[in-house]
CSV table of C-alpha atoms and ligand atoms in Angstrom, one decimal:
chain,number,residue,atom,x,y,z
A,1,UNK,CA,-0.3,0.2,-0.3
A,2,UNK,CA,1.3,3.6,-1.1
A,3,UNK,CA,0.0,6.2,1.0
A,4,UNK,CA,1.0,9.7,-0.3
A,5,UNK,CA,0.5,13.4,2.4
A,6,UNK,CA,1.0,16.3,0.4
A,7,UNK,CA,1.2,20.0,2.1
A,8,UNK,CA,2.4,23.3,2.3
A,9,UNK,CA,5.3,24.1,4.8
A,10,UNK,CA,4.5,23.1,8.5
A,11,UNK,CA,0.5,22.1,7.4
A,12,UNK,CA,1.7,18.7,9.8
A,13,UNK,CA,1.8,16.7,7.1
A,14,UNK,CA,5.1,15.2,8.0
A,15,UNK,CA,3.7,14.3,11.9
A,16,UNK,CA,0.9,13.0,10.2
A,17,UNK,CA,3.0,11.2,7.9
A,18,UNK,CA,5.1,9.7,10.2
A,19,UNK,CA,2.1,8.5,12.7
A,20,UNK,CA,0.1,7.1,9.6
A,21,UNK,CA,3.8,5.0,9.1
A,22,UNK,CA,3.4,3.6,12.2
A,23,UNK,CA,0.1,3.0,11.8
A,24,UNK,CA,0.0,1.0,9.1
A,25,UNK,CA,3.2,-0.5,9.8
A,26,UNK,CA,5.2,0.8,6.7
A,27,UNK,CA,8.8,3.2,6.2
A,28,UNK,CA,8.2,6.4,5.9
A,29,UNK,CA,10.0,9.0,3.8
A,30,UNK,CA,9.6,12.8,4.8
A,31,UNK,CA,11.1,14.1,0.7
A,32,UNK,CA,11.6,17.3,2.2
A,33,UNK,CA,14.7,16.1,3.4
A,34,UNK,CA,16.0,15.4,-0.3
A,35,UNK,CA,15.6,19.2,-1.0
A,36,UNK,CA,16.9,20.3,1.9
A,37,UNK,CA,19.9,18.6,1.9
A,38,UNK,CA,20.4,19.7,-1.4
A,39,UNK,CA,19.4,23.4,-0.5
A,40,UNK,CA,22.0,23.4,2.6
A,41,UNK,CA,24.7,22.9,0.4
A,42,UNK,CA,24.0,25.6,-1.9
A,43,UNK,CA,24.2,27.9,0.9
A,44,UNK,CA,27.8,29.9,-0.2
A,45,UNK,CA,26.4,29.9,-3.9
A,46,UNK,CA,22.5,30.7,-3.2
A,47,UNK,CA,22.7,34.3,-5.8
A,48,UNK,CA,25.2,32.7,-8.0
A,49,UNK,CA,24.6,32.7,-11.3
A,50,UNK,CA,25.8,29.3,-11.9
A,51,UNK,CA,23.3,27.8,-9.4
A,52,UNK,CA,21.6,25.7,-10.9
A,53,UNK,CA,24.5,24.0,-12.1
A,54,UNK,CA,25.9,23.3,-8.7
A,55,UNK,CA,22.4,22.2,-7.3
A,56,UNK,CA,21.7,19.6,-9.9
A,57,UNK,CA,25.3,18.4,-9.5
A,58,UNK,CA,24.9,17.7,-5.6
A,59,UNK,CA,21.7,16.5,-6.3
A,60,UNK,CA,22.3,13.6,-9.1
A,61,UNK,CA,25.4,12.5,-6.1
A,62,UNK,CA,22.9,13.3,-3.2
A,63,UNK,CA,23.4,9.8,-0.9
A,64,UNK,CA,19.7,9.7,0.8
A,65,UNK,CA,20.5,7.3,2.6
A,66,UNK,CA,22.8,9.3,4.4
A,67,UNK,CA,20.6,12.3,5.3
A,68,UNK,CA,20.6,13.7,9.0
A,69,UNK,CA,17.4,15.4,9.6
A,70,UNK,CA,20.2,17.3,12.6
A,71,UNK,CA,20.9,19.7,10.3
A,72,UNK,CA,18.1,20.1,7.9
A,73,UNK,CA,15.5,21.6,10.2
A,74,UNK,CA,15.9,25.1,10.1
A,75,UNK,CA,13.6,27.5,9.0
A,76,UNK,CA,16.6,28.8,6.7
A,77,UNK,CA,17.2,25.8,5.1
A,78,UNK,CA,13.6,25.3,4.3
A,79,UNK,CA,14.0,28.2,2.2
A,80,UNK,CA,17.0,26.9,0.2
A,81,UNK,CA,15.2,24.6,-0.2
A,82,UNK,CA,12.3,25.6,-2.0
A,83,UNK,CA,15.0,27.4,-4.1
A,84,UNK,CA,16.4,24.7,-5.5
A,85,UNK,CA,13.7,22.6,-5.4
A,86,UNK,CA,12.3,25.2,-8.4
A,87,UNK,CA,14.5,23.4,-11.1
A,88,UNK,CA,13.2,20.8,-13.2
A,89,UNK,CA,16.9,19.2,-13.6
A,90,UNK,CA,16.9,19.4,-9.3
A,91,UNK,CA,13.5,17.6,-8.9
A,92,UNK,CA,13.9,15.0,-11.9
A,93,UNK,CA,17.4,13.5,-10.0
A,94,UNK,CA,15.7,13.4,-7.2
A,95,UNK,CA,12.7,11.6,-8.0
A,96,UNK,CA,14.1,8.2,-8.9
A,97,UNK,CA,15.1,8.1,-5.2
A,98,UNK,CA,11.2,9.1,-4.3
A,99,UNK,CA,9.9,6.9,-6.5
A,100,UNK,CA,12.1,3.8,-5.3
A,101,UNK,CA,10.8,4.1,-1.7
A,102,UNK,CA,7.4,4.1,-3.0
A,103,UNK,CA,7.3,1.3,-4.9
A,104,UNK,CA,9.6,-1.0,-2.4
A,105,UNK,CA,8.0,-4.5,-1.5
A,106,UNK,CA,5.4,-4.1,0.9
A,107,UNK,CA,4.7,-0.4,0.2
A,108,UNK,CA,5.0,2.9,2.0
A,109,UNK,CA,4.3,6.6,3.1
A,110,UNK,CA,5.4,9.3,1.7
A,111,UNK,CA,5.0,13.2,2.3
A,112,UNK,CA,5.9,16.2,0.3
A,113,UNK,CA,4.7,18.2,-2.4
A,114,UNK,CA,4.2,16.0,-5.2
A,115,UNK,CA,3.8,13.2,-4.1
A,116,UNK,CA,-0.4,12.3,-5.0
A,117,UNK,CA,0.8,13.5,-8.7
A,118,UNK,CA,4.2,13.5,-9.6
A,119,UNK,CA,6.1,10.8,-7.6
A,120,UNK,CA,2.8,8.0,-6.7
A,121,UNK,CA,0.3,8.5,-8.8
A,122,UNK,CA,-0.9,5.1,-7.9
A,123,UNK,CA,-0.7,5.6,-4.6
A,124,UNK,CA,-3.5,3.7,-2.6
A,125,UNK,CA,-4.8,7.1,-0.2
A,126,UNK,CA,-4.1,10.7,-0.6
A,127,UNK,CA,-3.9,13.0,1.7
A,128,UNK,CA,-3.8,16.9,1.0
A,129,UNK,CA,-2.6,19.2,4.3
A,130,UNK,CA,-4.0,22.1,4.2
A,131,UNK,CA,-4.2,24.6,7.8
A,132,UNK,CA,-3.6,28.7,8.0
A,133,UNK,CA,-0.6,30.7,7.4
A,134,UNK,CA,-0.7,31.5,10.9
A,135,UNK,CA,-1.4,28.6,12.6
A,136,UNK,CA,1.7,26.9,10.5
A,137,UNK,CA,4.0,29.0,11.9
A,138,UNK,CA,3.0,29.3,15.0
A,139,UNK,CA,3.7,26.2,14.9
A,140,UNK,CA,6.6,25.5,13.1
A,141,UNK,CA,8.2,28.4,15.9
A,142,UNK,CA,7.4,26.1,18.5
A,143,UNK,CA,9.1,23.5,16.2
A,144,UNK,CA,12.1,24.8,16.8
A,145,UNK,CA,11.8,26.7,20.1
A,146,UNK,CA,11.5,23.1,21.4
A,147,UNK,CA,15.1,22.1,19.5
A,148,UNK,CA,16.7,25.7,21.3
A,149,UNK,CA,16.4,27.7,18.2
A,150,UNK,CA,15.5,31.2,18.7
A,151,UNK,CA,12.0,32.2,16.7
A,152,UNK,CA,11.4,35.7,15.3
A,153,UNK,CA,7.6,34.7,14.3
A,154,UNK,CA,6.6,37.6,12.1
A,155,UNK,CA,9.4,36.3,10.3
A,156,UNK,CA,8.6,33.3,10.3
A,157,UNK,CA,5.3,34.5,9.2
A,158,UNK,CA,7.3,36.1,6.1
A,159,UNK,CA,9.0,32.6,5.3
A,160,UNK,CA,6.4,31.2,5.5
A,161,UNK,CA,4.1,33.0,3.2
A,162,UNK,CA,6.9,33.6,1.0
A,163,UNK,CA,7.8,29.6,0.8
A,164,UNK,CA,3.7,29.4,-0.5
A,165,UNK,CA,4.2,32.0,-3.3
A,166,UNK,CA,7.3,30.2,-4.6
A,167,UNK,CA,6.7,27.0,-4.4
A,168,UNK,CA,3.0,28.0,-6.3
A,169,UNK,CA,4.6,29.6,-8.7
A,170,UNK,CA,7.3,27.8,-9.6
A,171,UNK,CA,8.1,26.9,-13.2
A,172,UNK,CA,6.7,22.9,-13.0
A,173,UNK,CA,3.5,24.7,-12.5
A,174,UNK,CA,3.2,24.6,-8.8
A,175,UNK,CA,2.4,22.3,-6.3
A,176,UNK,CA,-1.3,21.5,-6.1
A,177,UNK,CA,-3.6,18.5,-4.7
A,178,UNK,CA,-4.4,15.5,-6.8
A,179,UNK,CA,-8.0,14.8,-7.8
A,180,UNK,CA,-8.1,11.9,-6.1
A,181,UNK,CA,-6.7,12.8,-2.9
A,182,UNK,CA,-9.0,13.8,-0.3
A,183,UNK,CA,-8.2,17.8,1.5
A,184,UNK,CA,-7.6,17.7,5.4
A,185,UNK,CA,-8.1,21.0,6.9
A,186,UNK,CA,-5.8,20.8,10.7
A,187,UNK,CA,-6.3,24.4,11.2
A,188,UNK,CA,-9.2,23.6,14.3
A,189,UNK,CA,-7.5,20.3,15.0
A,190,UNK,CA,-4.7,19.5,17.7
A,191,UNK,CA,-1.9,17.0,16.3
A,192,UNK,CA,-4.0,13.6,18.1
A,193,UNK,CA,-6.9,14.6,16.5
A,194,UNK,CA,-5.4,15.4,13.2
A,195,UNK,CA,-4.0,12.1,13.2
A,196,UNK,CA,-7.1,10.6,13.9
A,197,UNK,CA,-9.1,12.2,11.1
A,198,UNK,CA,-6.2,11.1,8.5
A,199,UNK,CA,-6.4,7.6,9.2
A,200,UNK,CA,-10.1,7.5,8.9
A,201,UNK,CA,-9.2,9.3,5.8
A,202,UNK,CA,-6.9,6.6,4.9
A,203,UNK,CA,-9.5,3.7,5.9
A,204,UNK,CA,-12.2,4.8,3.7
A,205,UNK,CA,-9.8,5.5,0.4
A,206,UNK,CA,-8.9,2.0,1.0
A,207,UNK,CA,-12.2,0.6,1.1
A,208,UNK,CA,-13.5,2.5,-1.5
A,209,UNK,CA,-10.4,1.1,-3.8
A,210,UNK,CA,-11.6,-2.6,-2.6
A,211,UNK,CA,-14.9,-1.7,-3.5
A,212,UNK,CA,-14.0,-0.3,-6.8
A,213,UNK,CA,-11.6,-3.3,-7.2
A,214,UNK,CA,-14.2,-5.8,-6.5
A,215,UNK,CA,-17.1,-4.3,-9.5
A,216,UNK,CA,-18.8,-2.5,-6.7
A,217,UNK,CA,-20.0,0.9,-6.7
A,218,UNK,CA,-18.8,3.2,-4.5
A,219,UNK,CA,-20.2,7.0,-3.9
B,301,C5P,O1,8.7,19.8,3.6
B,301,C5P,P1,9.7,20.7,3.5
B,301,C5P,O2,9.3,21.6,4.2
B,301,C5P,O3,10.5,19.9,4.1
B,301,C5P,O4,9.8,21.0,2.1
B,301,C5P,C1,11.1,22.1,1.9
B,301,C5P,C2,10.4,22.5,0.3
B,301,C5P,O5,11.3,21.8,-0.4
B,301,C5P,C3,9.8,22.8,0.4
B,301,C5P,O6,9.4,24.4,0.6
B,301,C5P,C4,9.6,22.7,-1.6
B,301,C5P,O7,9.9,24.0,-2.5
B,301,C5P,C5,10.6,21.7,-1.7
B,301,C5P,N1,10.0,20.2,-1.9
B,301,C5P,C6,9.4,19.8,-2.8
B,301,C5P,N2,9.4,19.2,-3.5
B,301,C5P,C7,9.1,17.8,-1.7
B,301,C5P,C8,9.3,18.2,-1.3
B,301,C5P,C9,9.6,19.3,-0.7
B,301,C5P,O8,9.2,20.3,-4.1
B,301,C5P,N3,8.3,16.4,-2.8
């Protein structure tokens, strides 16, 4: 079974995807880490004219098994990631690793921006997680503070809004929910409620799929 969990920055998709992995006993990949790993390597070159070429070389050589999230979770690395993620060559270079993870025997949960549309369009269940930008900024601020970082909340909100805009207007057409994705708005949900709702949606998607494969007529 493949579960695709997409959504904007700090929507809660990573936490939800990890919980779904535990619930259904499936391996989980946070695909944002791949873009973050490339972005972090580009911090000295982010305004250079040859950024695309350099980012492409790093993406092609990236050892996806050796990624350490410890150095990748800062807001600064998130911005760098979104700047290299607009290059089609970088997306192509990171495609195989994500596709391989998605199609491994037994299935997987992946979270990102384009899992349900590009990486695994055949996924058995697709969720698109959304939440108000102010709520996402506050959640991310608390997450970083829990890691001992100091956070400027106004700057955090501005960064989330700018990253949404960059992700929306990227040359590949921007990220959008797959036509068959279920939208889950977590603005008013705490994490436990969001996970419970996500599990209910995945169970419902699986039931719909088995009904249609059995020749039934799901609504
Ligand atoms: O999800 P996260 O905040 O870690 O992602 C960092 C950035 O990486 C995103 O803003 C987006 O630009 C990029 N990304 C992407 N495709 C994915 C995952 C992340 O373009 N599947």
